[in-house]
mmCIF file of C-alpha atoms in Angstrom:
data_model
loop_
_atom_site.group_PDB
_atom_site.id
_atom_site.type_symbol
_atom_site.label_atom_id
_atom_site.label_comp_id
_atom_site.label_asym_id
_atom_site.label_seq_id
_atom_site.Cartn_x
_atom_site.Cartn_y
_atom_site.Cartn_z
ATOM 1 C CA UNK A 219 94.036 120.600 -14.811
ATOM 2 C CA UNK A 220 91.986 122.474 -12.673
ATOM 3 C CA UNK A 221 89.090 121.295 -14.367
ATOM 4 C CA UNK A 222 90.347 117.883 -13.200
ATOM 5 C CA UNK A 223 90.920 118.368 -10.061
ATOM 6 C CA UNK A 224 87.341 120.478 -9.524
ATOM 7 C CA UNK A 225 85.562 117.290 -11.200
ATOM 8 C CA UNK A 226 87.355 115.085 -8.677
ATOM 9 C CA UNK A 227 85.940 117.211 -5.721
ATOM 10 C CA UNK A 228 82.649 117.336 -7.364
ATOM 11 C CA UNK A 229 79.879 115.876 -5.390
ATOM 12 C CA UNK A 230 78.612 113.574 -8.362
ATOM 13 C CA UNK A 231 82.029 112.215 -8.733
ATOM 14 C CA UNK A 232 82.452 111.570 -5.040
ATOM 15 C CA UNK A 233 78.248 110.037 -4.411
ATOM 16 C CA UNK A 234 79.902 107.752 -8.229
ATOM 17 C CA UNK A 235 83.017 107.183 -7.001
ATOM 18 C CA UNK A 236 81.281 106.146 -3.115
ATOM 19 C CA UNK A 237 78.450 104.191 -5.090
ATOM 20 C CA UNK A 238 81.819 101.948 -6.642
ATOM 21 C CA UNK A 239 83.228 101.108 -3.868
ATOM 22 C CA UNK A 240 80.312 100.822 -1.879
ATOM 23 C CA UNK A 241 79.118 97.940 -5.003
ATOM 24 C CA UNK A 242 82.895 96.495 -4.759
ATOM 25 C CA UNK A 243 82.331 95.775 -1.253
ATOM 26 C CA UNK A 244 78.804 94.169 -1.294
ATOM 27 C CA UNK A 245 80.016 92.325 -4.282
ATOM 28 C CA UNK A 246 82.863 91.115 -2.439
ATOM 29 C CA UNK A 247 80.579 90.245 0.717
ATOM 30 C CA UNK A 248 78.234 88.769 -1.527
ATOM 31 C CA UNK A 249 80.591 85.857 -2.930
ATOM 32 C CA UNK A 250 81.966 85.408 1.026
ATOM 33 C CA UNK A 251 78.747 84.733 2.073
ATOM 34 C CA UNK A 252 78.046 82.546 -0.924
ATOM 35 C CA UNK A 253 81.177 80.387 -0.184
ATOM 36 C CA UNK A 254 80.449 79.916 3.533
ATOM 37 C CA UNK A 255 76.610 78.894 3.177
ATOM 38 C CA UNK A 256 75.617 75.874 2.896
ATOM 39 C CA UNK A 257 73.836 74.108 -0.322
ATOM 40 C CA UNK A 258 70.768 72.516 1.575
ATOM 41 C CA UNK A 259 68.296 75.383 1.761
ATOM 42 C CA UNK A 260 65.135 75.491 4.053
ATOM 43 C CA UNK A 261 63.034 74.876 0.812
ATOM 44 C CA UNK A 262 65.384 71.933 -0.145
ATOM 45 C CA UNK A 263 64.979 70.454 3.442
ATOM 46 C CA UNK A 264 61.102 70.687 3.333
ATOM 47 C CA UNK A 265 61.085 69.273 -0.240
ATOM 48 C CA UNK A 266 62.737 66.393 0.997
ATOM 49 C CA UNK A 267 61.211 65.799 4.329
ATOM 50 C CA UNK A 268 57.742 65.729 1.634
ATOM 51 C CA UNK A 269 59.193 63.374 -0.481
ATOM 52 C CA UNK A 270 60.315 60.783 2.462
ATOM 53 C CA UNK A 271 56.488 61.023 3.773
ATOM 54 C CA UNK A 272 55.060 60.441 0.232
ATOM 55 C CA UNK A 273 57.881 57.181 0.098
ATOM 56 C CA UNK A 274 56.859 56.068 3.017
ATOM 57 C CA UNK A 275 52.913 57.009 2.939
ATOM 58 C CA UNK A 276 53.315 54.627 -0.344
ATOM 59 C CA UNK A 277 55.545 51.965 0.835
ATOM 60 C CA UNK A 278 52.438 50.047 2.401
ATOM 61 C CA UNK A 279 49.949 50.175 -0.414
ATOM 62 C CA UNK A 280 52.369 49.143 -3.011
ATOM 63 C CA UNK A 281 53.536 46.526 -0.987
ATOM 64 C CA UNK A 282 49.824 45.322 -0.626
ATOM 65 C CA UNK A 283 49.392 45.984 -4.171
ATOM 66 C CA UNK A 284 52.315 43.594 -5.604
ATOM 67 C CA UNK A 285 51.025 40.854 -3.258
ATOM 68 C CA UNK A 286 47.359 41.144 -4.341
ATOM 69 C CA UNK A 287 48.530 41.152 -8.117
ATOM 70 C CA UNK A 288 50.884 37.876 -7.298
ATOM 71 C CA UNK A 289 48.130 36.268 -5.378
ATOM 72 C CA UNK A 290 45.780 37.020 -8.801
ATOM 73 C CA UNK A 291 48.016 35.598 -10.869
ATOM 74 C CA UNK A 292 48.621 32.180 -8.731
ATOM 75 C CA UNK A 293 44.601 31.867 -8.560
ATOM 76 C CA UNK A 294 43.925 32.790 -12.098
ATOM 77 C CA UNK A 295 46.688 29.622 -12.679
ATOM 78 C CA UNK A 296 45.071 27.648 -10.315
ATOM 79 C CA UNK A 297 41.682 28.024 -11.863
ATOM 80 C CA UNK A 298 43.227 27.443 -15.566
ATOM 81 C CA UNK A 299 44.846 24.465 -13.995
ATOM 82 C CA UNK A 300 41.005 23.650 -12.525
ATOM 83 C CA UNK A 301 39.416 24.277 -16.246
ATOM 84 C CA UNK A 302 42.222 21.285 -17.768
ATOM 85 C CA UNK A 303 41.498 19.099 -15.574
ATOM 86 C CA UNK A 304 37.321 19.318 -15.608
ATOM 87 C CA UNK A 305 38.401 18.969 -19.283
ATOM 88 C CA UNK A 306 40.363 15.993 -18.806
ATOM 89 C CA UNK A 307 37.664 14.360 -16.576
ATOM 90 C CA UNK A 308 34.870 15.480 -19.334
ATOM 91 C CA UNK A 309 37.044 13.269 -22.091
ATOM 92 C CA UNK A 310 37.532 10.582 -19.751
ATOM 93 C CA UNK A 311 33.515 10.197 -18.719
ATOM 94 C CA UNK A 312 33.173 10.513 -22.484
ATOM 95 C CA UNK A 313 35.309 7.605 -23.241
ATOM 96 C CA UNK A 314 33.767 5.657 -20.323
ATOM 97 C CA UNK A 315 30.294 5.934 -22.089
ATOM 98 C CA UNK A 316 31.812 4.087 -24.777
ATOM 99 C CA UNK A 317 30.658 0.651 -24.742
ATOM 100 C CA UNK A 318 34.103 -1.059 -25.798
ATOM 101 C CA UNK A 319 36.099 0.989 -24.073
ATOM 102 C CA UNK A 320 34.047 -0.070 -20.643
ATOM 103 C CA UNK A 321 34.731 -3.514 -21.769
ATOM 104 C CA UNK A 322 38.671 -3.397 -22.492
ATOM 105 C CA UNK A 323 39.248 -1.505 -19.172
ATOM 106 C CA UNK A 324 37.192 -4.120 -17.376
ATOM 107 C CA UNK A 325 39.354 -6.648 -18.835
ATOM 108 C CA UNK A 326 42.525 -5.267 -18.131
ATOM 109 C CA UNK A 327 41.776 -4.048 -14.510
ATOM 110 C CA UNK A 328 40.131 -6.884 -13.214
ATOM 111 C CA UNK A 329 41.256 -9.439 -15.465
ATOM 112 C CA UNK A 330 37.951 -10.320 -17.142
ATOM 113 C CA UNK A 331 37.775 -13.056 -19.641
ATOM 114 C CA UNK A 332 34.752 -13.506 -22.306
ATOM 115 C CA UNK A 333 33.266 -17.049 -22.353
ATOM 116 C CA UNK A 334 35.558 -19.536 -24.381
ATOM 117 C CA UNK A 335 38.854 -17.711 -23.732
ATOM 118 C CA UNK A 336 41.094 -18.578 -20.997
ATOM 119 C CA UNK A 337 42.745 -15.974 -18.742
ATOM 120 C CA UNK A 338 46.508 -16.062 -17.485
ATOM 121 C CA UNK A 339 48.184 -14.498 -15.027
ATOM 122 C CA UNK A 340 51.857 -13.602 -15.033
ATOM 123 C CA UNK A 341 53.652 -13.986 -11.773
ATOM 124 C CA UNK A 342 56.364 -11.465 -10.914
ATOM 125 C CA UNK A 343 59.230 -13.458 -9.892
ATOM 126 C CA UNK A 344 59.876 -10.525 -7.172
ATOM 127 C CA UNK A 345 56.656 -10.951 -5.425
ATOM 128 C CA UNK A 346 57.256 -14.864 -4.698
ATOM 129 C CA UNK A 347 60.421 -14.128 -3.199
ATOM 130 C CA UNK A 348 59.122 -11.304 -1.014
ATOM 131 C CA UNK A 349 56.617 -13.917 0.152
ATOM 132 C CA UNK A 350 59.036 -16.250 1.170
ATOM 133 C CA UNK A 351 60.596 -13.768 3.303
ATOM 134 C CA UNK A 352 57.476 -13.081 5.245
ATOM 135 C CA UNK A 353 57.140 -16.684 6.319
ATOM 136 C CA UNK A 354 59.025 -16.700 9.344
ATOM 137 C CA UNK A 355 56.755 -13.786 10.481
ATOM 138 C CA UNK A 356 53.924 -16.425 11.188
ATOM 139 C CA UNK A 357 56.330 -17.628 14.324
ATOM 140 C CA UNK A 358 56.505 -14.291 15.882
ATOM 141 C CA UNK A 359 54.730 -12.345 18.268
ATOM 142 C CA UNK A 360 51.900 -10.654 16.792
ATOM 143 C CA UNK A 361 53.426 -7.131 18.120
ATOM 144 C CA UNK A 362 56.248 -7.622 16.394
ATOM 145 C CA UNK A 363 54.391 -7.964 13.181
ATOM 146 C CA UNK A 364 52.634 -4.883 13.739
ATOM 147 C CA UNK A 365 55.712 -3.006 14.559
ATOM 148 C CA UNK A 366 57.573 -3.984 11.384
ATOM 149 C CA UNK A 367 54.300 -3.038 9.184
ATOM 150 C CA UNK A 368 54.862 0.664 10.218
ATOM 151 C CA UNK A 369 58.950 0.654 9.749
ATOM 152 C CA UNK A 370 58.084 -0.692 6.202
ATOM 153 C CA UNK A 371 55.449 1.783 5.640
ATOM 154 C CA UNK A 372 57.534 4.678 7.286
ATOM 155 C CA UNK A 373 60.178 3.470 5.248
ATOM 156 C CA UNK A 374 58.182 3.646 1.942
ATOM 157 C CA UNK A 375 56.496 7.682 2.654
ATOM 158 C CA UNK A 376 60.022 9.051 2.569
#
């Protein structure tokens, strides 16, 4: 036993025994401190104040650049649009070269007759009576003619 008790009062028991407690403590002081600080670091805040100034530094140009690429895609539609219709135009002047196709649209249109036939016109019965309605205008003022001519054609552009 006195070998026990001589180890206890030995100084590398007491500096091992000091060293323990002394750990225990920062240990202890360490998880404290870990509890009470908070989770958004200096590094974290400057990481994130970057990122918000590369979002917005970017906003702009990719704003500009999904505008450009929609404004590229409605003129490369407009000029496919363009191409049909040049192509449409190029078959029509080809058909219009065409001798007999000249001469059936020139008989249809403006009612063209060859010598030895005879023509007739079809009346629409509509048209007669909407003629007949615009008799009485003939007793009118003149202004009031004029004045009814652009309710009718008001009328008609909506």
């Amino acid at each position: 036993m006195a070998v026990k008790d001589r180890d206890r009062f030995s100084t590398a028991t007491r500096i091992r025994l000091l060293g323990e407690q002394t750990a225990a403590r920062v240990y202890r002081s360490q998880t404290k401190r870990q509890a009470r600080r908070s989770r958004l670091t200096g590094r974290a805040a400057l990481l994130a104040l970057v990122m918000c100034s590369l979002i917005v530094a970017l906003a702009y140009p990719m704003r500009e650049y999904v505008s450009q690429r929609a404004e590229i895609d409605d003129l490369q539609r407009e000029q496919r649009q363009a191409r049909e219709r040049v192509e449409r135009l190029r078959d029509q002047k080809a058909r219009w070269q065409d001798d007999a196709y000249a001469e059936q649209q020139i008989r249809k249109r403006l009612h063209y007759v060859m010598p030895g036939e005879t023509g007739f016109i079809v009346i629409d019965p509509h048209a007669a009576k909407q003629s007949r309605t615009d008799l009485g205008a003939a007793d009118r003022p003149w202004y009031s003619n004029v004045w009814d001519g652009v309710d009718k054609s008001d009328a008609s552009g909506q």
